[in-house]
Short mmCIF file of C-alpha atoms in Angstrom, two decimals:
data_model
loop_
_atom_site.label_atom_id
_atom_site.label_comp_id
_atom_site.label_asym_id
_atom_site.label_seq_id
_atom_site.Cartn_x
_atom_site.Cartn_y
_atom_site.Cartn_z
CA MET A 1 -0.05 0.11 0.11
CA ASN A 2 2.84 2.44 0.76
CA ALA A 3 4.47 1.75 -2.63
CA PRO A 4 2.27 1.17 -5.19
CA VAL A 5 4.93 2.00 -7.84
CA HIS A 6 5.66 -1.92 -7.96
CA VAL A 7 2.19 -3.38 -7.70
CA ASP A 8 -0.72 -3.58 -9.79
CA PRO A 9 -3.33 -1.17 -8.25
CA GLN A 10 -6.34 -3.41 -9.10
CA THR A 11 -4.81 -6.41 -7.15
CA ASP A 12 -3.55 -4.34 -4.29
CA ALA A 13 -6.80 -2.34 -3.78
CA TYR A 14 -8.60 -5.99 -3.12
CA ASP A 15 -5.75 -7.78 -1.44
CA THR A 16 -5.04 -5.20 1.03
CA PRO A 17 -6.85 -5.80 4.34
CA LEU A 18 -9.95 -3.26 4.33
CA ASP A 19 -8.61 -1.54 7.51
CA GLN A 20 -5.04 -0.86 6.09
CA ILE A 21 -6.61 0.83 2.96
CA ASP A 22 -5.23 4.60 3.11
CA VAL A 23 -6.52 6.54 0.54
CA SER A 24 -4.74 9.58 1.77
CA ASN A 25 -1.50 8.39 0.27
CA PRO A 26 -0.66 11.12 -2.26
CA ARG A 27 1.03 8.63 -4.43
CA LEU A 28 -2.25 7.35 -5.42
CA TYR A 29 -3.04 10.48 -7.13
CA GLN A 30 0.36 11.35 -8.46
CA GLN A 31 0.15 7.73 -10.20
CA ASP A 32 -3.38 7.83 -10.95
CA THR A 33 -4.12 4.69 -9.25
CA TYR A 34 -6.56 5.44 -6.79
CA PHE A 35 -9.54 4.23 -8.52
CA PRO A 36 -9.90 0.59 -7.41
CA TYR A 37 -9.42 1.46 -3.96
CA PHE A 38 -12.37 3.75 -3.93
CA GLU A 39 -14.36 1.14 -6.00
CA ARG A 40 -13.61 -1.40 -3.28
CA LEU A 41 -14.49 0.96 -0.38
CA ARG A 42 -17.89 2.24 -2.07
CA ARG A 43 -18.82 -1.50 -2.43
CA GLU A 44 -17.65 -3.03 0.84
CA ASP A 45 -17.27 -0.06 3.34
CA PRO A 46 -18.54 3.42 2.16
CA VAL A 47 -17.93 5.10 5.12
CA HIS A 48 -14.57 3.78 5.99
CA TYR A 49 -12.33 4.54 9.16
CA ARG A 50 -8.62 4.16 8.60
CA LYS A 51 -6.82 4.39 12.13
CA ASP A 52 -3.14 5.81 11.90
CA GLY A 53 -2.88 6.60 8.14
CA MET A 54 -0.11 8.64 6.79
CA TYR A 55 -2.41 11.69 7.53
CA GLY A 56 -3.62 10.47 10.75
CA SER A 57 -7.07 8.67 11.72
CA PHE A 58 -9.97 9.73 9.76
CA TRP A 59 -13.29 8.57 8.30
CA SER A 60 -13.40 8.50 4.36
CA ILE A 61 -17.03 9.25 3.06
CA THR A 62 -17.02 7.64 -0.64
CA LYS A 63 -20.54 7.78 -1.77
CA PHE A 64 -22.15 10.79 -3.41
CA LYS A 65 -25.23 10.80 -1.30
CA ASP A 66 -23.31 10.56 2.02
CA ILE A 67 -20.79 13.38 0.74
CA MET A 68 -24.11 15.54 0.23
CA HIS A 69 -25.28 14.81 3.82
CA VAL A 70 -21.97 15.94 5.31
CA GLU A 71 -22.07 19.20 2.92
CA THR A 72 -25.66 20.17 4.04
CA HIS A 73 -24.89 19.71 7.74
CA PRO A 74 -22.26 22.27 8.68
CA GLU A 75 -23.75 22.42 12.10
CA ILE A 76 -22.26 19.10 12.99
CA TYR A 77 -19.56 18.81 10.33
CA SER A 78 -17.29 22.00 10.87
CA SER A 79 -14.95 23.67 8.52
CA ASP A 80 -13.08 25.67 11.39
CA ALA A 81 -9.34 26.22 11.08
CA LYS A 82 -9.10 25.72 14.97
CA LEU A 83 -10.60 22.28 14.70
CA GLY A 84 -8.67 21.38 11.76
CA GLY A 85 -9.85 23.29 8.74
CA ILE A 86 -10.76 21.73 5.35
CA THR A 87 -7.82 19.54 4.51
CA ILE A 88 -6.75 16.21 5.82
CA THR A 89 -3.32 17.49 6.93
CA ASP A 90 -3.50 18.62 10.55
CA ARG A 91 -1.20 21.43 10.70
CA PRO A 92 0.14 22.78 13.71
CA MET A 93 -2.06 25.35 15.34
CA GLN A 94 0.30 28.27 14.97
CA TYR A 95 0.36 27.49 11.10
CA ARG A 96 -3.45 27.32 10.78
CA ARG A 97 -4.75 30.52 8.75
CA SER A 98 -8.37 31.33 8.88
CA SER A 99 -10.30 32.13 5.87
CA PHE A 100 -13.94 32.10 5.03
CA ILE A 101 -13.68 28.65 3.61
CA SER A 102 -12.33 27.52 6.92
CA MET A 103 -15.12 29.10 9.00
CA ASP A 104 -18.70 28.10 9.84
CA PRO A 105 -21.86 30.17 9.71
CA PRO A 106 -22.18 33.04 10.47
CA ARG A 107 -18.97 34.18 10.22
CA HIS A 108 -18.24 32.47 6.90
CA ASP A 109 -21.37 33.83 5.57
CA GLU A 110 -20.29 37.49 6.37
CA GLN A 111 -16.90 37.22 4.62
CA ARG A 112 -18.05 35.31 1.67
CA LYS A 113 -20.83 37.78 0.59
CA VAL A 114 -18.19 40.40 0.41
CA VAL A 115 -16.54 38.94 -2.46
CA SER A 116 -19.32 36.97 -3.97
CA PRO A 117 -20.50 39.85 -6.39
CA ILE A 118 -17.38 39.42 -8.48
CA VAL A 119 -18.75 36.48 -9.88
CA ALA A 120 -22.21 37.34 -10.12
CA PRO A 121 -23.87 36.71 -13.59
CA ALA A 122 -24.04 40.51 -14.51
CA ASN A 123 -20.27 40.51 -13.68
CA LEU A 124 -19.62 37.66 -15.63
CA ASN A 125 -21.00 39.03 -18.71
CA ASN A 126 -18.91 42.01 -18.29
CA MET A 127 -15.91 39.92 -18.08
CA SER A 128 -16.43 37.50 -20.83
CA SER A 129 -15.01 39.59 -23.67
CA ILE A 130 -11.76 40.03 -21.92
CA ILE A 131 -11.59 36.42 -21.20
CA ARG A 132 -12.16 35.74 -25.08
CA GLU A 133 -9.68 38.37 -26.07
CA ARG A 134 -7.09 36.83 -24.01
CA THR A 135 -7.74 33.26 -24.79
CA CYS A 136 -7.53 34.09 -28.61
CA LYS A 137 -4.27 35.86 -27.90
CA VAL A 138 -2.80 33.06 -26.22
CA LEU A 139 -4.00 30.40 -28.68
CA ASP A 140 -2.92 32.24 -31.59
CA GLY A 141 0.56 32.25 -30.22
CA LEU A 142 0.89 28.54 -29.85
CA PRO A 143 3.64 26.57 -32.05
CA ARG A 144 2.44 24.15 -34.80
CA ASN A 145 3.82 21.06 -35.44
CA GLU A 146 6.20 21.07 -32.38
CA THR A 147 5.88 19.70 -28.89
CA PHE A 148 5.19 21.96 -26.13
CA ASP A 149 3.83 22.02 -22.51
CA TRP A 150 -0.08 22.65 -22.45
CA VAL A 151 0.06 23.45 -18.58
CA GLU A 152 2.55 26.34 -18.94
CA HIS A 153 1.65 28.07 -22.20
CA VAL A 154 -2.01 27.52 -21.89
CA SER A 155 -3.52 26.40 -18.43
CA ILE A 156 -1.30 28.59 -16.35
CA GLU A 157 -1.26 31.54 -18.86
CA LEU A 158 -4.90 31.92 -18.99
CA THR A 159 -5.71 31.14 -15.31
CA THR A 160 -3.14 33.63 -14.12
CA LEU A 161 -4.12 36.51 -16.38
CA MET A 162 -7.74 35.90 -15.00
CA LEU A 163 -6.48 35.95 -11.43
CA SER A 164 -4.39 39.26 -12.08
CA THR A 165 -7.76 40.93 -13.26
CA LEU A 166 -9.76 39.75 -10.35
CA PHE A 167 -7.27 41.13 -7.99
CA ASP A 168 -6.07 43.94 -10.13
CA PHE A 169 -2.76 42.66 -9.69
CA PRO A 170 0.22 43.97 -11.53
CA ILE A 171 -0.17 41.85 -14.73
CA GLU A 172 3.63 41.76 -15.38
CA ASP A 173 4.10 40.17 -11.99
CA ARG A 174 1.31 37.55 -12.52
CA ARG A 175 3.35 34.44 -12.45
CA LYS A 176 4.04 35.14 -8.80
CA LEU A 177 0.27 34.32 -8.16
CA THR A 178 1.07 31.06 -9.77
CA PHE A 179 4.05 30.65 -7.40
CA TRP A 180 2.22 31.62 -4.34
CA SER A 181 -0.65 29.33 -5.38
CA ASP A 182 1.40 26.23 -5.68
CA CYS A 183 3.25 27.09 -2.53
CA ALA A 184 0.15 27.48 -0.59
CA THR A 185 -1.03 23.97 -1.41
CA ALA A 186 2.25 22.02 -1.60
CA ASP A 187 2.69 18.80 0.39
CA VAL A 188 5.82 19.25 2.54
CA ASN A 189 6.75 15.92 1.60
CA ALA A 190 6.39 16.16 -2.21
CA GLY A 191 10.28 17.10 -2.67
CA GLY A 192 9.72 20.70 -3.65
CA ILE A 193 10.70 24.08 -2.51
CA VAL A 194 8.17 24.16 0.27
CA ASN A 195 9.57 21.64 2.48
CA SER A 196 8.35 22.71 5.81
CA GLU A 197 5.45 24.87 7.27
CA ASP A 198 8.16 27.45 7.95
CA LYS A 199 9.15 27.66 4.53
CA ARG A 200 5.78 27.85 3.39
CA LEU A 201 5.01 30.79 5.71
CA GLU A 202 8.22 32.70 4.47
CA ILE A 203 7.28 32.51 1.20
CA LEU A 204 3.80 33.63 1.83
CA ARG A 205 4.86 36.45 3.86
CA GLU A 206 5.97 37.91 0.45
CA ALA A 207 2.60 37.44 -0.96
CA LEU A 208 1.26 39.27 2.21
CA ALA A 209 3.45 41.99 1.98
CA ALA A 210 2.62 42.59 -1.87
CA PHE A 211 -1.16 42.37 -1.03
CA THR A 212 -0.81 44.77 1.97
CA GLY A 213 0.48 47.20 -0.28
CA LEU A 214 -2.32 47.00 -2.52
CA TRP A 215 -4.88 47.00 0.24
CA HIS A 216 -3.59 50.34 1.57
CA GLU A 217 -3.68 51.70 -1.92
CA ARG A 218 -7.21 50.50 -2.61
CA ALA A 219 -8.74 51.32 0.99
CA ALA A 220 -7.51 54.92 0.31
CA ARG A 221 -9.61 55.36 -2.87
CA PRO A 222 -13.52 54.77 -3.04
CA GLY A 223 -15.07 51.74 -4.89
CA GLY A 224 -13.32 49.67 -7.10
CA TYR A 225 -14.59 46.15 -8.47
CA ASP A 226 -11.36 43.86 -7.72
CA LEU A 227 -11.22 41.56 -4.89
CA ILE A 228 -8.79 43.67 -2.74
CA SER A 229 -11.10 46.78 -3.05
CA MET A 230 -14.26 44.81 -2.31
CA LEU A 231 -12.45 43.31 0.84
CA ALA A 232 -10.98 46.73 1.87
CA HIS A 233 -14.41 48.48 1.79
CA GLY A 234 -16.58 45.68 2.93
CA GLU A 235 -18.46 46.05 6.01
CA ALA A 236 -17.36 42.43 7.30
CA THR A 237 -13.99 42.63 6.04
CA ARG A 238 -12.66 46.20 6.15
CA ASN A 239 -10.38 45.57 9.06
CA LEU A 240 -8.95 42.18 7.69
CA VAL A 241 -5.70 43.76 7.11
CA ASN A 242 -5.08 44.21 10.93
CA ASP A 243 -5.42 40.50 11.28
CA PRO A 244 -2.42 39.57 8.77
CA MET A 245 -2.74 35.68 9.26
CA GLU A 246 -6.46 35.94 8.36
CA TYR A 247 -6.11 38.24 5.39
CA LEU A 248 -3.22 35.90 4.20
CA GLY A 249 -5.65 32.97 4.55
CA ASN A 250 -8.36 34.77 2.58
CA LEU A 251 -5.88 35.58 -0.11
CA THR A 252 -4.52 32.01 -0.55
CA LEU A 253 -8.06 30.94 -0.53
CA LEU A 254 -8.73 33.15 -3.48
CA ILE A 255 -5.72 32.58 -5.29
CA VAL A 256 -5.82 28.80 -5.15
CA GLY A 257 -9.60 28.77 -5.69
CA GLY A 258 -9.52 31.05 -8.67
CA ASN A 259 -6.25 29.38 -10.25
CA ASP A 260 -5.40 25.94 -9.54
CA THR A 261 -8.76 24.27 -10.05
CA THR A 262 -9.43 25.74 -13.38
CA ARG A 263 -5.86 25.36 -14.52
CA ASN A 264 -6.35 21.66 -13.99
CA SER A 265 -9.32 21.42 -15.57
CA MET A 266 -7.85 23.10 -18.71
CA SER A 267 -5.04 20.41 -18.77
CA GLY A 268 -7.51 17.62 -17.46
CA GLY A 269 -10.12 18.50 -20.11
CA LEU A 270 -7.69 18.07 -23.25
CA ALA A 271 -6.37 15.09 -21.77
CA ALA A 272 -9.61 13.50 -21.54
CA LEU A 273 -10.49 14.30 -25.12
CA CYS A 274 -7.27 12.64 -26.30
CA GLN A 275 -7.76 9.69 -24.40
CA HIS A 276 -11.57 9.32 -25.54
CA PRO A 277 -11.28 9.74 -29.26
CA ALA A 278 -15.04 9.10 -30.01
CA GLU A 279 -15.99 11.88 -27.63
CA TYR A 280 -13.30 14.21 -29.30
CA GLN A 281 -14.88 13.36 -32.70
CA LYS A 282 -18.39 14.03 -31.08
CA LEU A 283 -17.14 17.48 -30.32
CA ARG A 284 -15.71 18.13 -33.81
CA ASP A 285 -18.76 17.19 -35.14
CA ASN A 286 -20.82 19.40 -32.87
CA PRO A 287 -19.13 22.13 -31.00
CA ALA A 288 -22.70 23.04 -29.61
CA LEU A 289 -22.05 20.42 -27.10
CA ILE A 290 -19.40 22.61 -25.32
CA PRO A 291 -21.38 23.90 -22.59
CA SER A 292 -22.51 20.21 -21.57
CA MET A 293 -18.89 19.25 -22.07
CA VAL A 294 -17.51 21.62 -19.72
CA PRO A 295 -19.32 20.25 -16.38
CA GLU A 296 -18.36 16.81 -17.64
CA ILE A 297 -14.83 17.91 -17.73
CA ILE A 298 -14.87 19.24 -14.46
CA ARG A 299 -16.60 16.15 -13.08
CA TRP A 300 -13.96 13.99 -14.66
CA VAL A 301 -11.06 15.81 -13.58
CA SER A 302 -12.35 16.49 -10.14
CA PRO A 303 -9.66 19.27 -9.65
CA ILE A 304 -10.13 19.24 -5.72
CA ILE A 305 -9.64 15.70 -4.50
CA HIS A 306 -10.98 15.94 -0.98
CA MET A 307 -12.43 18.38 1.65
CA ARG A 308 -12.21 17.61 5.21
CA ARG A 309 -14.62 18.34 8.11
CA THR A 310 -14.42 17.81 11.86
CA ALA A 311 -17.22 16.28 13.73
CA LYS A 312 -18.48 18.88 16.38
CA ALA A 313 -20.74 16.31 18.12
CA ASP A 314 -21.38 12.65 18.04
CA ALA A 315 -23.37 11.59 14.80
CA GLU A 316 -24.08 9.01 12.55
CA ILE A 317 -23.48 8.42 8.55
CA ALA A 318 -24.83 5.41 6.83
CA GLY A 319 -24.88 3.53 9.99
CA LYS A 320 -21.44 4.21 11.35
CA ARG A 321 -21.05 6.26 14.51
CA ILE A 322 -18.85 9.29 14.15
CA ARG A 323 -17.64 10.72 17.47
CA GLU A 324 -17.05 14.37 18.40
CA GLY A 325 -13.68 15.47 17.17
CA ASP A 326 -13.35 12.89 14.42
CA LYS A 327 -11.85 14.07 11.05
CA VAL A 328 -14.43 13.30 8.13
CA VAL A 329 -12.93 13.31 4.84
CA MET A 330 -15.21 13.77 1.75
CA TRP A 331 -13.51 11.94 -1.26
CA TYR A 332 -14.91 14.06 -4.35
CA VAL A 333 -12.83 12.11 -6.60
CA SER A 334 -14.77 8.95 -5.26
CA GLY A 335 -18.23 10.57 -5.16
CA ASN A 336 -17.88 11.64 -8.65
CA ARG A 337 -17.56 8.06 -9.86
CA ASP A 338 -20.46 6.69 -7.73
CA GLU A 339 -22.68 4.42 -10.10
CA ASP A 340 -25.64 5.01 -7.64
CA SER A 341 -25.76 8.65 -8.26
CA ILE A 342 -23.99 9.07 -11.77
CA ASP A 343 -25.04 7.05 -14.72
CA ARG A 344 -22.05 5.25 -16.44
CA PRO A 345 -19.57 7.32 -14.14
CA ASN A 346 -16.63 5.62 -15.31
CA GLU A 347 -17.18 6.82 -18.87
CA PHE A 348 -16.33 10.36 -20.13
CA ILE A 349 -19.48 11.39 -21.85
CA ILE A 350 -19.56 14.99 -23.15
CA ASP A 351 -23.28 15.20 -24.04
CA ARG A 352 -24.70 13.83 -20.42
CA ALA A 353 -28.29 14.57 -19.75
CA ARG A 354 -27.54 16.14 -16.28
CA PRO A 355 -23.66 17.07 -16.43
CA ARG A 356 -23.86 19.54 -13.71
CA HIS A 357 -24.65 16.69 -10.95
CA HIS A 358 -21.27 16.52 -9.64
CA LEU A 359 -19.35 17.12 -6.54
CA SER A 360 -16.31 18.86 -7.99
CA PHE A 361 -17.65 22.36 -6.64
CA GLY A 362 -18.89 20.87 -3.34
CA PHE A 363 -22.50 21.65 -2.19
CA GLY A 364 -23.99 23.60 0.65
CA VAL A 365 -22.88 26.88 2.22
CA HIS A 366 -19.03 26.27 1.09
CA ARG A 367 -20.01 25.56 -2.62
CA CYS A 368 -17.30 27.03 -4.79
CA VAL A 369 -18.29 30.80 -5.22
CA GLY A 370 -16.41 30.97 -8.65
CA ASN A 371 -18.15 27.97 -10.12
CA ARG A 372 -19.83 29.75 -13.05
CA LEU A 373 -16.61 31.88 -13.64
CA ALA A 374 -14.59 28.54 -13.95
CA GLU A 375 -17.13 27.07 -16.48
CA LEU A 376 -17.13 30.48 -18.45
CA GLN A 377 -13.32 30.27 -18.65
CA LEU A 378 -13.29 26.70 -19.95
CA THR A 379 -16.31 27.30 -22.23
CA ILE A 380 -14.43 30.17 -24.01
CA LEU A 381 -11.34 28.04 -24.18
CA TRP A 382 -13.07 25.29 -25.91
CA GLU A 383 -14.95 27.60 -28.29
CA GLU A 384 -11.84 29.23 -29.39
CA VAL A 385 -9.57 25.95 -29.58
CA MET A 386 -12.45 24.29 -31.68
CA LYS A 387 -12.48 27.48 -34.16
CA ARG A 388 -8.66 26.99 -34.68
CA PHE A 389 -7.38 23.46 -33.86
CA PRO A 390 -9.79 20.46 -34.84
CA ARG A 391 -7.16 18.25 -33.28
CA ILE A 392 -4.60 18.35 -30.61
CA GLU A 393 -2.17 15.34 -29.94
CA LEU A 394 -1.14 14.25 -26.49
CA MET A 395 2.34 13.37 -26.69
CA ASP A 396 2.93 11.86 -23.46
CA GLU A 397 1.18 10.92 -20.19
CA PRO A 398 0.14 14.07 -18.18
CA LYS A 399 2.80 14.25 -15.20
CA ARG A 400 0.65 14.59 -12.05
CA ILE A 401 1.79 16.25 -8.72
CA TYR A 402 2.10 14.57 -5.14
CA SER A 403 -0.81 15.68 -3.31
CA ASN A 404 -3.96 14.25 -1.68
CA PHE A 405 -5.52 17.60 -2.15
CA ILE A 406 -4.89 19.34 -5.27
CA HIS A 407 -5.69 17.17 -8.40
CA GLY A 408 -2.83 18.76 -10.29
CA ILE A 409 -1.14 18.24 -13.62
CA SER A 410 2.33 19.91 -13.61
CA GLU A 411 3.11 19.19 -17.11
CA MET A 412 1.32 17.88 -20.26
CA LYS A 413 3.49 17.62 -23.68
CA VAL A 414 0.87 18.22 -26.77
CA ARG A 415 1.17 19.09 -30.29
CA ILE A 416 -0.76 20.79 -32.71
CA PRO A 417 -0.64 19.49 -36.05
CA GLY A 418 -0.86 21.91 -38.69
CA MET B 1 -52.87 18.95 -13.41
CA PRO B 2 -51.78 22.33 -12.06
CA THR B 3 -50.19 24.88 -14.46
CA VAL B 4 -46.86 26.74 -13.60
CA THR B 5 -45.84 29.65 -15.78
CA TYR B 6 -41.90 29.92 -15.87
CA ILE B 7 -40.96 33.48 -17.12
CA GLU B 8 -37.16 33.51 -18.47
CA TYR B 9 -35.14 36.57 -17.82
CA ASN B 10 -35.64 37.52 -21.47
CA GLY B 11 -39.44 37.34 -20.95
CA THR B 12 -40.03 34.06 -22.70
CA GLU B 13 -43.02 32.19 -21.03
CA HIS B 14 -43.38 28.54 -20.59
CA ARG B 15 -46.66 27.21 -19.33
CA ILE B 16 -46.06 23.68 -17.92
CA GLU B 17 -48.41 21.06 -16.38
CA VAL B 18 -46.64 19.98 -12.92
CA PRO B 19 -48.06 17.02 -11.20
CA VAL B 20 -48.98 17.71 -7.55
CA GLY B 21 -46.28 16.50 -5.27
CA LYS B 22 -43.56 17.33 -7.57
CA THR B 23 -41.50 20.57 -7.02
CA VAL B 24 -41.52 23.71 -9.19
CA MET B 25 -37.86 22.80 -9.79
CA GLN B 26 -38.69 19.49 -11.09
CA GLY B 27 -41.34 20.49 -13.10
CA ALA B 28 -38.63 22.99 -15.19
CA ILE B 29 -36.06 20.26 -15.13
CA ASP B 30 -38.42 17.65 -16.58
CA ASN B 31 -39.54 19.89 -19.36
CA ASN B 32 -36.33 21.33 -20.37
CA VAL B 33 -37.21 25.07 -19.26
CA PRO B 34 -34.13 27.04 -19.57
CA GLY B 35 -33.06 29.23 -16.71
CA ILE B 36 -33.28 26.85 -13.89
CA ASP B 37 -30.03 24.69 -13.37
CA ALA B 38 -30.73 22.64 -10.19
CA ASP B 39 -27.10 21.39 -9.92
CA CYS B 40 -27.72 19.63 -6.92
CA GLY B 41 -30.80 17.94 -7.86
CA GLY B 42 -33.10 19.07 -5.31
CA GLU B 43 -31.03 18.99 -1.91
CA CYS B 44 -31.33 22.72 -1.26
CA ALA B 45 -27.68 22.67 -1.29
CA CYS B 46 -26.50 24.75 -4.50
CA ALA B 47 -29.15 27.80 -4.94
CA THR B 48 -28.94 27.24 -8.73
CA CYS B 49 -32.95 26.81 -8.87
CA HIS B 50 -33.46 30.46 -7.69
CA VAL B 51 -36.93 32.08 -8.69
CA TYR B 52 -38.97 35.12 -8.00
CA VAL B 53 -42.44 34.23 -6.93
CA ASP B 54 -44.93 36.36 -8.50
CA ALA B 55 -46.53 38.53 -5.74
CA ALA B 56 -50.11 37.21 -6.32
CA TRP B 57 -48.82 33.81 -5.26
CA LEU B 58 -46.52 34.61 -2.09
CA ASP B 59 -49.17 34.01 0.19
CA LYS B 60 -49.46 30.41 -1.14
CA THR B 61 -46.04 29.34 -1.53
CA GLY B 62 -44.64 31.37 1.44
CA LEU B 63 -41.17 32.50 2.32
CA PRO B 64 -38.15 30.63 3.41
CA ALA B 65 -38.19 30.41 7.31
CA PRO B 66 -35.43 32.44 8.73
CA GLY B 67 -32.42 30.33 9.70
CA SER B 68 -33.53 27.72 7.43
CA GLN B 69 -31.22 25.84 5.08
CA GLU B 70 -33.06 27.45 2.10
CA ALA B 71 -32.60 30.84 3.68
CA SER B 72 -28.87 30.21 4.03
CA MET B 73 -28.44 28.85 0.65
CA LEU B 74 -30.44 31.79 -1.04
CA SER B 75 -28.29 34.16 0.91
CA PHE B 76 -25.23 33.19 -1.52
CA ALA B 77 -27.32 33.63 -4.70
CA ALA B 78 -27.00 36.48 -7.01
CA VAL B 79 -29.44 39.38 -6.99
CA THR B 80 -32.17 38.13 -4.41
CA GLN B 81 -35.18 39.93 -3.71
CA PRO B 82 -37.80 39.72 -1.02
CA ASP B 83 -39.69 37.35 -3.09
CA SER B 84 -36.93 35.02 -4.06
CA ARG B 85 -37.27 31.26 -3.25
CA LEU B 86 -35.31 28.00 -4.15
CA SER B 87 -37.71 26.40 -6.51
CA CYS B 88 -36.80 22.89 -5.30
CA GLN B 89 -38.36 23.68 -1.93
CA ILE B 90 -41.73 24.80 -3.43
CA THR B 91 -44.06 21.44 -3.61
CA VAL B 92 -46.80 21.79 -6.14
CA THR B 93 -50.25 21.37 -4.61
CA PRO B 94 -53.72 21.90 -6.09
CA ASP B 95 -53.85 25.21 -4.48
CA LEU B 96 -50.79 26.40 -6.59
CA ASP B 97 -52.53 25.90 -9.93
CA GLY B 98 -51.81 29.05 -12.21
CA LEU B 99 -48.40 29.64 -10.11
CA VAL B 100 -46.06 32.29 -11.89
CA VAL B 101 -42.21 32.55 -11.24
CA ARG B 102 -39.54 34.42 -12.87
CA MET B 103 -35.92 33.46 -13.38
CA PRO B 104 -33.02 35.72 -12.51
CA GLU B 105 -30.46 36.77 -14.96
CA GLY B 106 -28.25 33.75 -14.16
CA GLN B 107 -27.97 30.88 -11.64
CA HIS B 108 -24.82 30.96 -9.55
#
């Protein structure tokens, strides 16, 4: 189980004693071998307790309906940073940064409402022309008949441009946003630059310094429709800058939320099409399927692997007794493949009847605030891709990151024949 | 069978017969009425089936109870009004024959 490199995951998933299965192992996601483990858990033990796993003891919630239950009972299943927050990793208390995703109602509601107007329908209409203009520019600059990294040249570039617009962040420094986003979510054991919580904080302090400067600049002038102006003038958040760690928490939430997830859907969507040639052909024959393909991509990719809650009281899920203080992990990657809730879940189908019935955005009060913006960016990307490039070829398996939280693709070699 | 009129943001009207016991959301989804997304499938967990209830019908549909899950989810929807409801939380009864609901500019 700890070294799935040399084992057949299908065999290992069924040979490992049930109580030894540890779906928190980030290698499962890096090597894309997690499916049979969840398939077994959904069948044999859908609410599964792993004692002393790689990330401590925790409950795994693997079925769509049970995940929905946890999502819609925030009064029991808390997101509070002080209890452990929203990821399976239990960070030492001094490194826990609060933000509205890691708060419960009513404070969560107050802070979220300050920023949510930026992604309201009317504002999305305003943003769509700039998104399209940039998407066209990026696509027109891509090389032909030459292998290049789609992640670097398309996914990162487009999402980081979007992010700099949302924050009104200096566009020439936009790759800093990507860097901070990656540092904020990096697993300290992944072998990257963030090898300790201290190192992470050291890097994120640079982000805090830059954004504190922007805050004071925006607070001094009225209005403004960027996220920093909204926070600086919002009733519930206007003093946020005086609590630097909570300001940083909210910044990293907005940077990661607005960046990483859409980036990986941009990469994972192309990979899915290349790996399902019949669906790719369906898209070529009928680009009008893009609006239903986009949510299917988001389901298929499941850009966030899990969200975590902590039980604030004794409770029960599907007959299992959950104790106060227990760590409860909702595995979106599993719920999105649950045959009891999704028809033919292991097939990538770009014209599903109800494609938005997936867990990738979460549900309940913490449902992704930017979900329609993400869909808009992906829709425009695919509309413009199909106008230009009827065929893009995947030259190698996508390289995935070591993480049990962000379902990340770090590199994807492609080629546009032409 | 009770009839529900759904009016899109652009003014297009859809008169739909919805069986008693189904929700107003379900009536729209089953008949492909655009403007109601219902991502969560009726769990009151996404606020993408937001509608404005015609003033003449508010007494009969009522408003979400303060502190309820519906009120909480609605508070995150864009452009809410005092007559906002989540249509998955309105069950069609014989009383609601003729109900008129309007859709917002977008679901989110």
